[in-house]
Structure formats: structure tokens, C-alpha cells
Amino acid sequence: MTVPSLASSLSDSVTASAARLGMADLAPQLRRSAHADFQADGVLAAARTLRRNPRQVAAEVVAGLPDDGLVASAVVAGPGFVNLDLTDRALLAQLIRRLGDDRLGVGTPETGVTTVIDYSQPNIAKEMHVGHLRSTIIGDALVRILEHLGGTVVRRNHIGDWGTQFGMLIQYQVEHPEPAPDDTGTMGRLATLYRLARAEFDTDSAFADRARRRVVALQAGDAGTVAAWRNIVAESTRYFTDVYDRLGVRLTDADTVGESAYNAALPAIADELERRGVAVTSDGALCVFFDDLRGPDGEPSPLIVRKRDGGFGYAATDLAALRQRVAELHADRLLYVVDARQARHFRMVFDTARRAGWLPATVPAVHVAFGTVLGPDGRPFKTRAGDTVRLVDLLTEAVDRAREVVAAKNPGLTGAALDERAWQVGIGAVKYADLATNRTRDYLYDPQRMLALAGNTGVYLQYAHARVRSILARADGGHTTVDVTATLEPAERALILDLDAFADTLAEVVAGHEPHRLCGYLYRLAQTFTTFYEHSPVLRATGPQRANRLALCHLTGDTLRTGLHLLGIPTPDHL
Ligand code: ARG
């Protein structure tokens, strides 16, 4: 059994006391406070509902708190808040329990729950851009956290590997058969092919016709055309895999199930929607309409399942994928980590699937939306020439800058060791900057700020972790047997309470699919540790005090490391 946090034990005590007073469902609404360890706001609200004097109700709740050694003092404050302090002994006993638990108090509440998560999703023959970076990083963090909580996670890299653009790409290749340069790991050749084919398609109508016939050949399964398509997909996929390796994210080829995988299922999707009356023909196209979704002109704006020419698109594919994820992969939860600009698409897809009976009410489907990455000018991040910034260039730049930061701090570090450290810091900085803001917000891509040693950055947290490790190394393993009879200083209390909140924080992250809550937690923890370290000398302390403080260092180091790993951020022992 996982030991609950002090906050949740305390919350239970308050609830129990209130229940004895006839307030059966009082939510204590505990939060950390500057005036005490915790403040409970919930009594005030409950008393108001009961039309009773809040201070009096609060006094009764306080009087009824169990005498179990947890609460040192409970005082009614303000209009009816309760300020609660815990006993030193309870805090130290909790510290001992956490030290003996390599899970750091984190349970496995996701056991038996299958999540299918759709993320990264780059497009074949196109460069990955910052939008794909966000999806990849946020998705990777959610995967790690859900798995850490015991969940079964099925990753789906829903790559854009189908569509009319392949007609143009293949046709151009057929007409310009120069030998393909062997450049595994770069997108160069395909990006050029895309540009040239597009230009010809837009200017030469005869070529455009041949390209369209090529699409028909591809759809009809013409062997040569399909082989050419497969080659293009394979070349792009090798490139994506290389980027994933560089990023250190857990996506493999086995997780890639592109749009084309659902082709065979599309006609049945359309038939079934039509038969059930969910979709109707309008203007020759098969459409699903929604009462509350209208275009700017007030006209209903439908989800198009089948186009007028009989072709299927993005929406039909998503419906087929969703149905398969529920029916065959037995998803208990569906997550889609996709740009916020696709909110409407996902609302329509989820709604259609519910109406069709493919998405039971018990299975939540969530569009884990994210905002736009902005450039220094505050507009969507582009190169000076107005092109999308290539992901690889951005990562290379971050690692190069990180190399300077690392080299300045460690003049002795050179060669492969310096490269490795630069990678850990550079990639960590990019990921942390992305994860640390509420994902629905836009954020400014600022390589200089994300590599600052002070402030809410990945480097700061990596540094905090390395510092704890170095303290522990200097203490030479000094023993960490906690003495529960010791008296705690305020900075020590604060640190124990922060450490104890790790599991509760992860539960919040999962509830809202919000990795930034873990970032905020780790940042506060690092700051609390710094204050503790300034006020409570560790290495110069002696006896039980030294042992207790070393124990705090241990637990802080382990919590920072585990937390950063759950975000996909490396934790070197030195920085
Ligand atoms: N490939 C798409 C894009 O780059 C994103 C796909 C999102 N996933 C999905 N199941 N629709 O915009």
C-alpha cells in the first residue's frame, strides 16, 4: 500500500471531524499557507451553505479533530479558515517512510487503464516543425507519467502518409529520375522534391493532370506506384526516427500507424454513418451536421466524411482510427496531442463517434490542445525568409548554445564528454521551456532565456539536482538514519512538505493532462531546497541534525531526478 501524503491524511482528519458534526461531504480545500503548514478553506464555504456562523463551525471542526499525533495546532483564522500545523514527529516519520520507498510515495492508480495517445504526427516529405516538436514533447511526458503510474499506454504516431500530394511527388520522380542521394537522417532530398513537384504542379496543367492520374494509380494499388510511395514513406520515417533519437523520446517504428493504415476501413465508416442516420448527403458529399457548429456566415459547417468526388480525407481517417482504438485496442481513454487550431475538428470527430456508438460514454476522448510557438517578433515562429523553422536546426542551435554554457562552467570538459553534456543541457532546455508553460498558451521561443542558469529553466533544475548529488558525494555516504525526536526548523518543514507533495502533483498532471504542473512543482522544490541549504547547513551539522539533513538531501535528489525523467529531461550528476 502506498502511504498517503500528509496533506491527504490531514484532509481526511478534517473531513472526519466535519462528518461527525453532520457535514457529510465537506471538502476541506487544503492548501499550503504562509501562516501555518496548511490552511483549510472548505469549512467557510460549508458553513455558509448551512447558514451557520463560519467561525463557530470552524471552532467545532477544530475541537473534533482526532488526537492522533498528526496535528500540532489548529487555529481558526479570519472569517472561518482553519490554520493547521503538523507535529515535527509526524513530518519526520513521513520522511522515514518516503526514504524507504523507491516510488517516493507514488502509487499505481493507472493499473488496468489503457490509454491510446496520438502524438508527434509529422507529415511525410515535409520537414518537422515546432508544432510537431510540441506534440512530441508533451506526448512523451504524458506517456512517461501514465506508465510510471502503472498504466498501459499505446502510442500512436498518426503520420500524414496519404493524400493527393503523393501523386505529384511520385509523378515528378518518374519524370526526373536522378539518382537519389544517400542522405539518411536528413530530409533534404524529399524537401527539395516536394518543392520542385509543387512548383511544376502549380504552373504546368499537363503535369497536374498526370499527377492526378498518379493519385488514382496509387489508390488503385498499382504496383510500381505503391513501391515508389513506400520508398518515400520509408525515407521520411528514417528521418523522423533520427529526430526522435536526438530528442530522446520514446517513439519507435512500431508506434507509427499512419493515416494510410485506415484506408481499407473508410468505406465501411461512411456506410455505417449513413445507415445510422448520423451522416447525410449534402451537395454530393457525405456530411455530419452539428446544431452548435456554424461557420462565420451562420451556415451549418459540417464534418465531411466523403467528398463529392468520392474521396475520403482527414476526418474519415480519424473516425476509423478512433473506432479501431476503442474496439480493438480497448482504449479506456483517448488522448490527441494536437495544435489548438484543430479544436473544432476534434469536437466534430468525437461527437460523430459518440452518435455512431463507437465511443462509449465511459471512454473519455480528449484533445490535449497546445498553443503556438512564437518567434522573437511575437508572431508564429518562422525563419527570416518566412519558412517554417526546421526542427533539426532548432535543436542543433540549442545544443550549440548549451555547449558554450557548459564549457564556461567546466573548462576541463572536452571532446565527447562535453558533447554529451551539451546534448543533455540543450535538449533539456528545449523540452523544459515547452513543458513549463500551460500547454494551451502560446509561448515565445527564446534560446537565450531557456538556457539561463537562474529562473524557471531546465538548466536550473538540472543544476539543482547536480548540486544535491555533489553535497551527498562530499558527505561521503554519511549515514541518514532519521531521528524522529529532532526539532525542525521552518526551512526543513517546508522541504519535507514539498517533497511529500510529489505523488499528489502527478495525480493533478494526469487529471488535467498538464505537464506544466510537474514543472512548477519541481521548480518550487528546487527553490525550497536552496532556502533550506542556505539556512540549515548540512555538511557542517553534527549528530542527528546532520543525519536528518542528509536524508532531506537524498530525498530531494531522488525526487528531482525522477520528476525530470518523467518530463523526458536528462539529469547529469555534474553540470
Ligand atoms: N499530421 C497532422 C498535422 O501535421 C496532425 C495529425 C493529428 N492527429 C490526428 N489524429 N488527426 O497537422
Coordinates of C-alpha atoms and ligand atoms in Angstrom, one line a residue, residues 118-124 126 129 131-132 135 156-161 259 262 314-315 317-319 321-322 325 335-339 342 345-346 349, ligand 1:
D118 CA -1.9 10.2 -30.6
Y119 CA 1.1 12.4 -30.8
S120 CA 4.0 13.8 -32.8
Q121 CA 2.3 13.1 -36.2
P122 CA 4.6 14.7 -38.7
N123 CA 3.9 14.6 -42.4
I124 CA 5.8 12.6 -45.0
K126 CA 7.8 17.6 -45.2
H129 CA 8.4 22.0 -37.4
G131 CA 4.3 22.3 -33.8
H132 CA 5.5 18.7 -34.2
S135 CA 3.2 17.5 -29.8
R156 CA 0.1 6.2 -32.0
N157 CA 2.2 8.3 -34.3
H158 CA -0.5 9.2 -36.8
I159 CA 1.8 10.4 -39.5
G160 CA 0.4 12.1 -42.6
D161 CA 1.4 9.4 -45.1
E259 CA -3.2 7.7 -42.0
Y262 CA -7.0 3.1 -42.2
Y314 CA -8.5 13.6 -42.8
A315 CA -11.9 13.3 -40.9
T317 CA -9.4 8.6 -41.3
D318 CA -9.7 10.0 -37.7
L319 CA -13.1 8.3 -37.3
A321 CA -8.7 5.3 -36.2
L322 CA -10.8 6.2 -33.2
R325 CA -8.6 2.3 -30.9
L335 CA -5.7 11.4 -26.0
Y336 CA -4.8 13.5 -29.0
V337 CA -1.9 15.9 -28.5
V338 CA -2.6 18.3 -31.4
D339 CA -2.4 22.0 -32.1
Q342 CA -7.7 21.7 -34.6
H345 CA -12.1 19.1 -36.0
F346 CA -11.8 17.0 -32.8
V349 CA -14.9 13.8 -34.7
Ligands
ARG1 N1 -0.4 15.4 -39.3 C1 -1.3 16.4 -38.7 C2 -0.6 17.8 -38.8 O1 0.6 17.9 -39.0 C3 -1.6 16.2 -37.3 C4 -2.4 14.9 -37.0 C5 -3.0 14.9 -35.7 N2 -3.6 13.6 -35.3 C6 -4.8 13.2 -35.7 N3 -5.2 12.0 -35.3 N4 -5.5 13.9 -36.5 O2 -1.2 18.8 -38.7

